Each structure stands twice: as structure tokens, then as C-alpha cells.
XYZ file of C-alpha atoms in Angstrom:
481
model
C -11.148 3.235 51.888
C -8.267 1.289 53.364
C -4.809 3.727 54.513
C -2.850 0.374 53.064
C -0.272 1.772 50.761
C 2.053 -0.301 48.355
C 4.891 1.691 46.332
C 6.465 0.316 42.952
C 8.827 1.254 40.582
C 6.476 1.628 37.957
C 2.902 0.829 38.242
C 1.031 -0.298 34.734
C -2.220 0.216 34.070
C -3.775 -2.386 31.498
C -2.301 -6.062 30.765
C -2.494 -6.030 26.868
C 0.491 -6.050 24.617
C 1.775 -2.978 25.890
C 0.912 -3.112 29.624
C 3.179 -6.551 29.512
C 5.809 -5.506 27.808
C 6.155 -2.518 30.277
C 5.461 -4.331 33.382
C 8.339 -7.238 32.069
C 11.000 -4.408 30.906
C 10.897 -2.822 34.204
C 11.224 -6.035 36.046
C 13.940 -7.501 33.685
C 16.277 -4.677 34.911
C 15.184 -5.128 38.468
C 12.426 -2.591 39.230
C 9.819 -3.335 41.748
C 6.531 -3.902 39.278
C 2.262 -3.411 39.641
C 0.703 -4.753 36.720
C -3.147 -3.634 36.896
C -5.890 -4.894 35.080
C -9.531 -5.144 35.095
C -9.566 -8.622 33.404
C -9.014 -12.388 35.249
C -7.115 -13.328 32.005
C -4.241 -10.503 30.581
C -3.469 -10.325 26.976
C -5.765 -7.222 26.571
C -7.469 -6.751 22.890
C -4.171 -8.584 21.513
C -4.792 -11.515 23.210
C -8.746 -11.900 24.173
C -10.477 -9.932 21.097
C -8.508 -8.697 18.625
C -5.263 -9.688 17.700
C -4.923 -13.342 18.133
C -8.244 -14.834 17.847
C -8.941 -12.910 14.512
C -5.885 -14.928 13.066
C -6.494 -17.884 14.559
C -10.109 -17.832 13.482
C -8.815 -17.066 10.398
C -6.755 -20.360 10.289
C -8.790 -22.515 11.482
C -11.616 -20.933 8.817
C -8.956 -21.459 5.981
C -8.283 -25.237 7.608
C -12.072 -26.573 8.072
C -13.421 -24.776 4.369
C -10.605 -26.331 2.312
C -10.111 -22.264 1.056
C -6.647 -22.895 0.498
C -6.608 -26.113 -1.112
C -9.046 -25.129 -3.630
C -6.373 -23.808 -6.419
C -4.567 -26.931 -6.089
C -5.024 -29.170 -8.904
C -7.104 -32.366 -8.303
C -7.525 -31.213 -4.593
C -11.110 -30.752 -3.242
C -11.472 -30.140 0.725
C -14.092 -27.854 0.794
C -16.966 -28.362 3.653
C -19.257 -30.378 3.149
C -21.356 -30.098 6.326
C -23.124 -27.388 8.007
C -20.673 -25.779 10.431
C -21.188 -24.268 13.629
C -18.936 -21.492 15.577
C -18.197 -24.313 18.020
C -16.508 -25.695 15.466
C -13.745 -23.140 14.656
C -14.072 -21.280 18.426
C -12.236 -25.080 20.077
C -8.736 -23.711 18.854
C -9.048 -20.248 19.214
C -10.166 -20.923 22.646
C -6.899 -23.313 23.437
C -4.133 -20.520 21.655
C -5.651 -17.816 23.737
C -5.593 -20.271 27.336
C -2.097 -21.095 26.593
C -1.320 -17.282 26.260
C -3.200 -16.352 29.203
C -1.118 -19.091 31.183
C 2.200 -18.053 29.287
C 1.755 -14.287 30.308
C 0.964 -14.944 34.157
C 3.866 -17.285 34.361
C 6.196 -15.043 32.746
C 5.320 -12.032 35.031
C 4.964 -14.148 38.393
C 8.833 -15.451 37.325
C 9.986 -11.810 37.209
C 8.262 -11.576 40.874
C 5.402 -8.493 39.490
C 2.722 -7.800 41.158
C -0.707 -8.726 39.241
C -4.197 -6.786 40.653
C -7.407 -7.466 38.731
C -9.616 -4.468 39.840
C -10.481 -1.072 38.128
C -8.004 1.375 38.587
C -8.726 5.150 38.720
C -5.985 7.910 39.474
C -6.106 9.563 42.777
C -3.110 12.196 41.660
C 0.238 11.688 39.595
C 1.800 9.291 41.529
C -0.896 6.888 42.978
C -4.371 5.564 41.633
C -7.175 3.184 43.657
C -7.445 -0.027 42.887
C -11.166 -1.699 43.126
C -10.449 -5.160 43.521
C -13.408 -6.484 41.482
C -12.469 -8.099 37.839
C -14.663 -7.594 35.077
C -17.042 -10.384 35.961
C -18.087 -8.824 38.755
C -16.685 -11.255 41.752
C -14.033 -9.819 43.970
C -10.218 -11.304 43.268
C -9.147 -13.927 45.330
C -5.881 -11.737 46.478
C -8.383 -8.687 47.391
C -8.747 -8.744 51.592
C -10.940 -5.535 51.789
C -11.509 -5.418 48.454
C -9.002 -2.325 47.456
C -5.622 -0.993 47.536
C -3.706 2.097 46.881
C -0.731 1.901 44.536
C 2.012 4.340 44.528
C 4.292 4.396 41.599
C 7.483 6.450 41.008
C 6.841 5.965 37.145
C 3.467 4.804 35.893
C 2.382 3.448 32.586
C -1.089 3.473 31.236
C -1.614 0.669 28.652
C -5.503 0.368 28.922
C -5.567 -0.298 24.959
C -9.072 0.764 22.944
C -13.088 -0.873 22.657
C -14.838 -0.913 19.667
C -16.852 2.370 18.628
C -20.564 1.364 18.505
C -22.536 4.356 16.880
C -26.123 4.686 18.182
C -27.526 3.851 14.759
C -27.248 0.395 15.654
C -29.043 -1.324 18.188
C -26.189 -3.320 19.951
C -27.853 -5.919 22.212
C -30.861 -6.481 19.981
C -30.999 -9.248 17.071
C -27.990 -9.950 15.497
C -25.389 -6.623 15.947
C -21.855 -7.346 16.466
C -18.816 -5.441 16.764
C -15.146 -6.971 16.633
C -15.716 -8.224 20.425
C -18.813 -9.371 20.248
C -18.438 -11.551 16.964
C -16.689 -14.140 18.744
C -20.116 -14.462 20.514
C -22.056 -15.632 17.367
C -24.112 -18.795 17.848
C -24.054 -19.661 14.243
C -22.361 -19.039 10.972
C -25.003 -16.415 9.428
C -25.950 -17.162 5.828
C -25.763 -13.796 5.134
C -23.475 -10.863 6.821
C -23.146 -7.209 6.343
C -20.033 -5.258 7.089
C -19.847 -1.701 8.348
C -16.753 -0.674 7.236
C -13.748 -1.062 4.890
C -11.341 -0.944 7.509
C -8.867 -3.690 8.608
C -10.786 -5.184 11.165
C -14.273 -5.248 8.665
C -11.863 -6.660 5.747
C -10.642 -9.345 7.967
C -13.335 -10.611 9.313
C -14.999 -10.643 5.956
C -12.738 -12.920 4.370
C -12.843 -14.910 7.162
C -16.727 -15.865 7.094
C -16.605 -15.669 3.035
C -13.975 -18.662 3.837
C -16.692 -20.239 5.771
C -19.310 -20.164 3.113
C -21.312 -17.271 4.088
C -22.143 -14.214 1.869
C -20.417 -11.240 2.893
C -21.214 -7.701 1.918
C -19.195 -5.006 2.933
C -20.295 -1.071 3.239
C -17.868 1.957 3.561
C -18.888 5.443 2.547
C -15.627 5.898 0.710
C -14.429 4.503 -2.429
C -11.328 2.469 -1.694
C -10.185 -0.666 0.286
C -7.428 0.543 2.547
C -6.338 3.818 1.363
C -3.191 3.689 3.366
C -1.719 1.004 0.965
C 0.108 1.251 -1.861
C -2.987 1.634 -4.421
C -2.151 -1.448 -7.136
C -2.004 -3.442 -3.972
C -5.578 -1.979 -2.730
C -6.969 -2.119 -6.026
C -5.586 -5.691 -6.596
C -6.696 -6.780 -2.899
C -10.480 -5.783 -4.007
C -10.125 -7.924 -7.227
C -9.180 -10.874 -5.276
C -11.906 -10.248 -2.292
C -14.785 -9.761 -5.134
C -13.630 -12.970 -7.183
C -13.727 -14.982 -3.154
C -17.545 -13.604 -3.367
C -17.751 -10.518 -1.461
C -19.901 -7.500 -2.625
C -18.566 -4.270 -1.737
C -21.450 -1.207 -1.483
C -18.933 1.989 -1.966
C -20.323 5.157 -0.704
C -23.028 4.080 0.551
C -23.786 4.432 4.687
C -26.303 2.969 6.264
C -29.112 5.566 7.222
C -30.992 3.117 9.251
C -30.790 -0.465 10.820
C -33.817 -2.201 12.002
C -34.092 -5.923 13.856
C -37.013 -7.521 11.967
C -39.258 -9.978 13.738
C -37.689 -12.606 11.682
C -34.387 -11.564 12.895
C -32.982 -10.181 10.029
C -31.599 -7.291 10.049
C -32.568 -4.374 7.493
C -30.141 -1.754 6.420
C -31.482 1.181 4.551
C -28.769 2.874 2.867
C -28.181 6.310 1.367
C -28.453 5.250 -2.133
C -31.942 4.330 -1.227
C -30.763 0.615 -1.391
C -32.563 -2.097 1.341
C -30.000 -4.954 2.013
C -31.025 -7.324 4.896
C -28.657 -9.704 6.651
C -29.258 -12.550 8.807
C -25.931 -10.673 10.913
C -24.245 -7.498 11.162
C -20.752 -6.523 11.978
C -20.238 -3.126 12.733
C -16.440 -2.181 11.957
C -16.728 2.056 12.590
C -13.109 2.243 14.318
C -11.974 2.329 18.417
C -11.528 4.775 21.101
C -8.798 4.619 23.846
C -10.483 2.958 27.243
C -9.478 6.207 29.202
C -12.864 7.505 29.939
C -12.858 5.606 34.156
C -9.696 6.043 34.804
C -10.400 9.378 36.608
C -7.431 10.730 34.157
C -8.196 14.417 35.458
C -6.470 14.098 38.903
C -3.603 13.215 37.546
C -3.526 16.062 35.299
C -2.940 14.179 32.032
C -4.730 15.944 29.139
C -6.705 13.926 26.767
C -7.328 14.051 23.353
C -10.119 13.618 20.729
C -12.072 9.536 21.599
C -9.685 9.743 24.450
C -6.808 9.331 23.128
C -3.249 10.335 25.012
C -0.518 12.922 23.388
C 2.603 11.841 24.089
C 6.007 13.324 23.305
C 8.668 10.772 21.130
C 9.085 9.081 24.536
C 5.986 8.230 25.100
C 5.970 11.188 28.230
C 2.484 12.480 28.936
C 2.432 16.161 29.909
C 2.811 14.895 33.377
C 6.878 14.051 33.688
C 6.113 10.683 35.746
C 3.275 9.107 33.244
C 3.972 7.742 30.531
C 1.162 5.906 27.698
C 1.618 3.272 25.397
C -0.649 1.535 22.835
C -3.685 1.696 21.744
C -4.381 4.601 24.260
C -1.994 6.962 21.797
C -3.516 5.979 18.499
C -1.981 5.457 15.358
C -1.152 3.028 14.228
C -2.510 0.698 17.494
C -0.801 -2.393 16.391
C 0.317 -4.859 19.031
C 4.162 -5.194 17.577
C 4.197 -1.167 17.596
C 2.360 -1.302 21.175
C 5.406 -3.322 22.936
C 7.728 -1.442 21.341
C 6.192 1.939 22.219
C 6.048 0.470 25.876
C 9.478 -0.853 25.998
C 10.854 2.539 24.949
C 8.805 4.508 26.990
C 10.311 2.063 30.084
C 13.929 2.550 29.326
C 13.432 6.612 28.957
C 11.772 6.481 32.623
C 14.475 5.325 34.296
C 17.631 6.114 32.483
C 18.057 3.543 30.869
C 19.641 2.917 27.309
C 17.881 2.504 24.366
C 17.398 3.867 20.399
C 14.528 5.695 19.784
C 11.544 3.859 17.613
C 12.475 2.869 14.022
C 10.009 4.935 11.649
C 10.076 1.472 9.530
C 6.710 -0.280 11.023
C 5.629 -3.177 8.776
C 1.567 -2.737 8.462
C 0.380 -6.425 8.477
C -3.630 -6.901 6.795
C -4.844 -10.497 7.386
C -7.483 -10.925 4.795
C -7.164 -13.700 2.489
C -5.002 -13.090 0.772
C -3.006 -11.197 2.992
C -1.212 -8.047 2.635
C 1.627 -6.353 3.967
C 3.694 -3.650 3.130
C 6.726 -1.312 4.693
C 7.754 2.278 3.863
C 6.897 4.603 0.852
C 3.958 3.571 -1.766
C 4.547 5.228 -5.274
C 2.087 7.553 -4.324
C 3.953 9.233 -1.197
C 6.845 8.893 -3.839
C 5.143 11.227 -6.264
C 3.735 13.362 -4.030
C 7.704 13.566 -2.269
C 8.969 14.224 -6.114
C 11.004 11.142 -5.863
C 12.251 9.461 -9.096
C 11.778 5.633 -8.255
C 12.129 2.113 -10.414
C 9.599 -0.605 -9.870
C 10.342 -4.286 -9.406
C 7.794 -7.008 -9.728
C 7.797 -10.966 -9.048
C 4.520 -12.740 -9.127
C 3.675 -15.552 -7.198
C 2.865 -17.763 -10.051
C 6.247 -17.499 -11.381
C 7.851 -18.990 -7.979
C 8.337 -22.671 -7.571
C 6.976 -21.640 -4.247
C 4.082 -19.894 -5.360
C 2.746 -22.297 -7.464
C 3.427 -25.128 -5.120
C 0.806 -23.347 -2.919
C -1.658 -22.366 -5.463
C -1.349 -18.624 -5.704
C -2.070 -17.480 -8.157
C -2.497 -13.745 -7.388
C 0.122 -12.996 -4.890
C 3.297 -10.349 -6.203
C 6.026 -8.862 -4.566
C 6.616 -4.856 -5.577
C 9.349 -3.657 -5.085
C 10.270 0.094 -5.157
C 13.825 1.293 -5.034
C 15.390 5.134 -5.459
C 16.252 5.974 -8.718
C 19.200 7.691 -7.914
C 21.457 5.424 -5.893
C 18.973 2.220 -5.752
C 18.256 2.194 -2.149
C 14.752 -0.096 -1.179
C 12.545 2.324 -0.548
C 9.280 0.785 -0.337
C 8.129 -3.121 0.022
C 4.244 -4.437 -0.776
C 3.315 -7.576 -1.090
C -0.009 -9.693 -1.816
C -0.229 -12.997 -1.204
C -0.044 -16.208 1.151
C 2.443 -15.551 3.950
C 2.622 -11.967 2.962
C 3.047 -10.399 6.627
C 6.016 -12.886 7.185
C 7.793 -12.222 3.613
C 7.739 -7.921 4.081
C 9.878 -8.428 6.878
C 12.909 -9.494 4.651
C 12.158 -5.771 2.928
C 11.886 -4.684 6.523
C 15.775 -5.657 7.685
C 17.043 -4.865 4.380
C 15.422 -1.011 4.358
C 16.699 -0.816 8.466
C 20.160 -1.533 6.575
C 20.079 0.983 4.040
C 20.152 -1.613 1.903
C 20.424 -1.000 -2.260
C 19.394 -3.549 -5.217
C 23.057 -5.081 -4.437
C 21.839 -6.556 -1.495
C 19.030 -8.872 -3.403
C 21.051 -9.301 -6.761
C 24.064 -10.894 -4.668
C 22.175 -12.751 -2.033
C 21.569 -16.470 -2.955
C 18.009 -17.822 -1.519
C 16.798 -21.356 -1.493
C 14.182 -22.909 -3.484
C 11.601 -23.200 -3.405
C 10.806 -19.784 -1.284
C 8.420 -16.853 -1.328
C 11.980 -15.355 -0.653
C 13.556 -15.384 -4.014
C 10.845 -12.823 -4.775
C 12.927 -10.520 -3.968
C 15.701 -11.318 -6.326
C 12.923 -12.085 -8.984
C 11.862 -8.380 -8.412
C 15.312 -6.877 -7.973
C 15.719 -8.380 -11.365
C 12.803 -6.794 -12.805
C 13.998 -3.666 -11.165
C 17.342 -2.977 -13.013
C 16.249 -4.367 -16.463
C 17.104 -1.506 -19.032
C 13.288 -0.035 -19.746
C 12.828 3.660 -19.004
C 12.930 4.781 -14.908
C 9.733 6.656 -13.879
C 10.181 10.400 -13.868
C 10.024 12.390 -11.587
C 6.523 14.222 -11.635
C 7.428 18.282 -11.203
């Protein structure tokens, strides 16, 4: 092992959303910087498997099927040719190159430190860097191969992988999970998903917007169950009317690759449903399991995941963890802010703590969105509330676009009006909820919406149309007791 030495400010462990955020905090206040990662390109799930190509696959789904056109009256674009994964990868391929190239430029400018390698800690203050990326050739900056990294503060960032349950015979036939489904040679005909999650929703709608049919499987009985429930319950009405079959409580008992290659799910119903592909969705665990965590003396939780204290502190004073790594709720816009906190608390610096507002963003199609309380956290709270609603259809906006699902709800304090709550289903709907967003960060009452003019046409003046709804004089829900 080489003696060589380097000591940083901070060293960062994993380039995702997180990792980068840390690594360009640190440096931004002038902080010597290691950014680690085990990957040629950084970006991390965000960027290379998650995030960003499940939107832009998304688009480019919605743009070659004609999905969105088709409620437009006289308008026709849907595909007309047998489409291959070629065909919608091309873009996804170019938006995540351009980030790649974006990140690296942005971190070289603030003169950090980039080593592709596996990193593994040696104690609290330094880990070993293998200089060998993930496709197993040795980095170009790597003379001997490995270094030793010694950081005052250090961040670990290393995000989560997808949870493959032994059921399934990954590697064999046609078995996906959310990384590997960007591998897929062809659009199936038919596709099973595992899972009523985000990720299985998602990528549901997006291959139902391709043409195939999509059935999805979840031992429970509800889409989402975090969500507001008329926007869960009106989210399945929309996904079953697109074509999708949901299978509620059932789980899949056994999964076998047929010579044909079909795969056959027995399920606990008793029920046989093949699939020319399946997409497992069964949830993530934090990547913490070879980083050698021990030495350090950083305890670990259950799939791997990190406590951490409202800074983002570890047990251990010096390590902090951001992301993925410390669970819920594993978004990339919660991820850099978690990181960017935890950055400013290492070294002194100035900063409010994290907002308890965090806009949940679900791109299906339609999308849905949604910030603060649900009238069921209301109830439970004993909370008197009004409800305001604006449908799409009833927008200039709205019916410009041809939706003609999408609402706005609205839910404001009985009491003294504040916005309490924001949902929304509908085109655009993880852009609109951040208007709600601002407004709730402002304390914000009806007042705000009833005075505030908004141009037309704009999925904006939902929120007047709602306000509206709101204060008309019809009986406030009580308060349940």
C-alpha cells in the first residue's frame, strides 16, 4: 500500500446529487475538496439511473407515442411503427452526457479533487482509495493504483441500488430492476410490475405510453399511500383508463424464465400471469455495505442505512451522511439540501436548518405532486380544514392542453385560513405545487391567492380558482373528536 498521504478539508464519498453538492459547498467557501467515486461519469442514481433518465424517458415516450396529443381535438400522433429502445435511449443518452460534462466542469472550476476508485474507511479521518472505476480499468490519474485520503470533515454520499429479492432470477430471461431497464433490447409487448411504488408507477406509465401492456402487482391495496387519498384514488382511475391492470394483494410466490422467454409469475391468489418482461420495483438499500464503515466507528442501520442527528452528524463528530444513504425520503432536491446543510454545520458556517416543507414530486402520467398535510393527517391531527378545488378542464390552460383530469386541492385551516396542504393531478403538476410550496414557506392565508392577479392562460390561476372554491359560504368540515 503506498505511505502517499493527501489531506482535505472535507473528503466526499459518492458523486450523486448529494456527494456534488457537498464537494461544491465546501469549495465555494474555499475549503480544500476530495470528491470520491467509483464511477468514470458522476451524477450518481440522479444522474445515470434514476432521476434523470426516468424523466427523460418519460418525455421522449410522451413525444414519439403522440400520448399527449391524443385528447386534443382533430389531433392524431400516435405511433405508427414498431419502436425500438434505441429509439427513445438517443436523448436520454445526450441529457445525461451533457450532465456528466456539466458536473466535471463545475467541480474542476472550483479546483476539487475527483478520484474514481472504491473507497473504504481506514479510521475516522482517512479511508483507501482503490483507483479502479467500476469498469474495471485503472483511472488514468492512478500512478500505483491507490491513495490515502485524509479529511478533517468527511461526507458519505454513496446514495442506494435497487433491492433484488432472490425470488427473481436477475441475470436470466427478461428480469429488470430500475437500473437494469435502461438495458432492454426491445419494447416488451407485455410487462409486469413488482410494486406500487414510485419508481414501479413511473415506469409503468412510461411503457403503457409506448404501447405496451403493463400490469402492475403490490401486495397492498392502494397506489401511493403517502398521498393525499382522492389524489391516489383519482391517480389509479386515470392509470387504469391509460390501460394498466393493477393485481392488489397479490405477491408473486414464484417467477420462472420459460424456454420461450416469457416469464411466469405465480401469484398468491393462485393467479398465472406471464410477461414477455419483468420489472422488479421492491424498494433500495443504502450502498454502505464496502465501505468498511466499521473502522470508522459509524453505526449502521436496518438495509444500511445511516442515523444522523438534524445536522446530518453521524455518531462520529467528523462524518457526516447525506442522501440516499439516510433514507427517507431519498429524493435528489432533499439529497443536496441535506448535503449542503450538513457542509455549513461542519465548518461553522451559517445556515437555517432544513424546511419541513419538501414537495414530493410522482412522474407518472399524469403526474402528481403534493406539499404538506393531506386531509387525512388533518383528521387524524383534529384539525378543522376547508377544501378548495379547480379542475383542469375549467382553465383556459387546461383545456388548451387536453386535460381533462388534472385538479388542484387546496386545503387551508379553518380557523385563520392559512394553506395548509397543496395536491395536485395533472400535466406540469411537480412544477405548479411549488407555487403552494413558497406560499406555505410564507405563512401564507387565502388572502394571498384571492389578491394575487395571474395571467392567462396558466395552470397558475388554479390557485385562485381553488381559493375561490375555498371561501364560498357551504358548511367547513368539522372537526372529527
Amino acid at each position: 500500500m503506498t505511505n502517499d498521504l493527501k489531506s482535505y478539508d472535507l473528503v466526499v464519498i459518492g458523486g450523486g446529487p448529494a456527494g456534488v453538492t457537498a464537494a461544491t459547498t465546501a469549495a465555494n467557501f474555499g475549503k480544500s475538496v476530495a470528491l470520491v467515486d467509483n464511477h468514470r461519469q458522476l451524477g450518481g442514481a440522479g444522474i445515470n439511473t434514476g432521476t434523470v433518465p426516468s424523466k427523460t424517458l418519460r418525455e421522449t415516450a410522451l413525444a414519439l407515442s403522440g400520448f399527449q396529443s391524443r385528447n386534443l381535438y382533430g389531433v392524431d400522433l400516435s405511433l405508427r411503427r414498431e419502436v425500438t429502445v434505441s429509439d427513445f435511449l438517443g436523448h436520454e443518452i445526450h441529457v445525461r452526457d451533457a450532465f456528466h460534462e456539466s458536473l466535471t466542469r463545475r467541480l474542476q472550476l472550483l479546483k476539487a479533487t475527483i478520484y474514481c476508485g472504491m473507497c473504504t474507511f481506514l479510521d475516522a479521518h482517512t479511508v483507501h482509495v482503490g483507483l479502479v472505476c467500476d469498469d474495471g480499468e485503472q483511472a488514468p490519474s492512478a500512478p500505483g493504483g491507490e491513495v490515502l485520503l485524509r479529511g478533517e470533515k468527511i461526507l458519505i454520499a454513496t446514495g442506494s441500488s435497487p433491492l433484488n429479492p432472490k425470488l427473481f432470477p436477475f441475470g436470466h430471461g427478461e428480469i429488470y430492476d430500475s437500473d437494469t431497464i435502461l438495458k432492454l433490447d426491445c419494447i416488451p409487448k407485455t410487462l409486469a410490475v413488482v410494486g406500487a411504488g414510485v419508481i414501479g408507477a413511473e415506469y409503468a406509465c412510461t411503457f403503457r405510453a409506448l404501447g405496451a401492456e403493463v400490469h402492475i402487482l403490490d401486495g397492498r391495496d392502494v397506489l401511493l399511500p403517502f398521498l393525499d387519498k382522492e389524489v391516489s384514488e383519482a391517480l389509479v382511475g386515470a392509470l387504469e383508463r391509460s390501460g394498466i391492470v393493477f393485481h392488489w394483494k397479490e405477491n408473486v410466490q414464484k417467477c420462472i424464465v420459460q424456454e420461450s422467454a416469457a416469464v411466469r409469475l405465480e401469484l398468491s391468489s393462485g393467479a398465472i400471469l406471464e410477461a414477455d418482461a419483468v420489472l422488479v420495483a421492491a424498494g433500495r438499500q443504502s450502498n454502505t455495505a464496502k465501505l468498511g464503515i466499521e473502522k470508522a466507528g459509524v453505526k449502521i442501520g436496518e438495509r444500511g442505512l445511516i442515523p444522523v442527528n438534524e445536522h446530518y452528524q453521524t455518531n462520529i463528530e467528523n462524518i457526516y451522511a447525506a442522501g440516499d444513504v439516510i433514507g427517507f425520503p431519498a429524493l435528489a432536491s432533499t439529497s443536496m439540501e441535506q448535503a449542503r446543510r450538513a457542509v455549513r454545520h461542519g465548518f461553522g458556517l451559517s445556515g437555517s436548518a432544513l424546511s419541513p416543507l419538501l414537495p414530493n414530486g410522482i412522474y407518472t402520467i399524469p403526474e402528481a405532486s403534493m406539499v404538506g398535510e393531506t386531509e387525512e393527517s388533518l383528521k387524524k391531527k383534529g384539525v378543522a380544514y376547508i377544501v378548495g378545488r379547480a379542475k383542469y378542464w375549467d382553465n383556459a390552460r387546461g383545456r388548451i392542453i387536453g386535460d381533462h383530469e388534472g385538479f388542484l386541492k387546496l386545503l387551508f385551516r379553518q380557523d385563520d385560513q392559512k394553506l395548509v396542504g397543496v395536491h395536485i393531478m395533472g400535466e406540469l403538476a411537480t412544477d405548479v405545487v411549488h407555487i403552494g410550496l413558497v406560499a406555505m414557506m410564507c405563512n401564507a392565508s387565502a388572502n394571498l391567492f384571492v389578491d394575487a392577479c395571474f395571467n392567462i392562460p396558466t395552470l397558475g390561476q388554479l390557485y385562485k380558482s381553488a381559493t375561490l372554491h375555498a371561501l364560498q359560504p357551504i358548511p367547513p368540515l368539522e372537526k372529527e373528536g
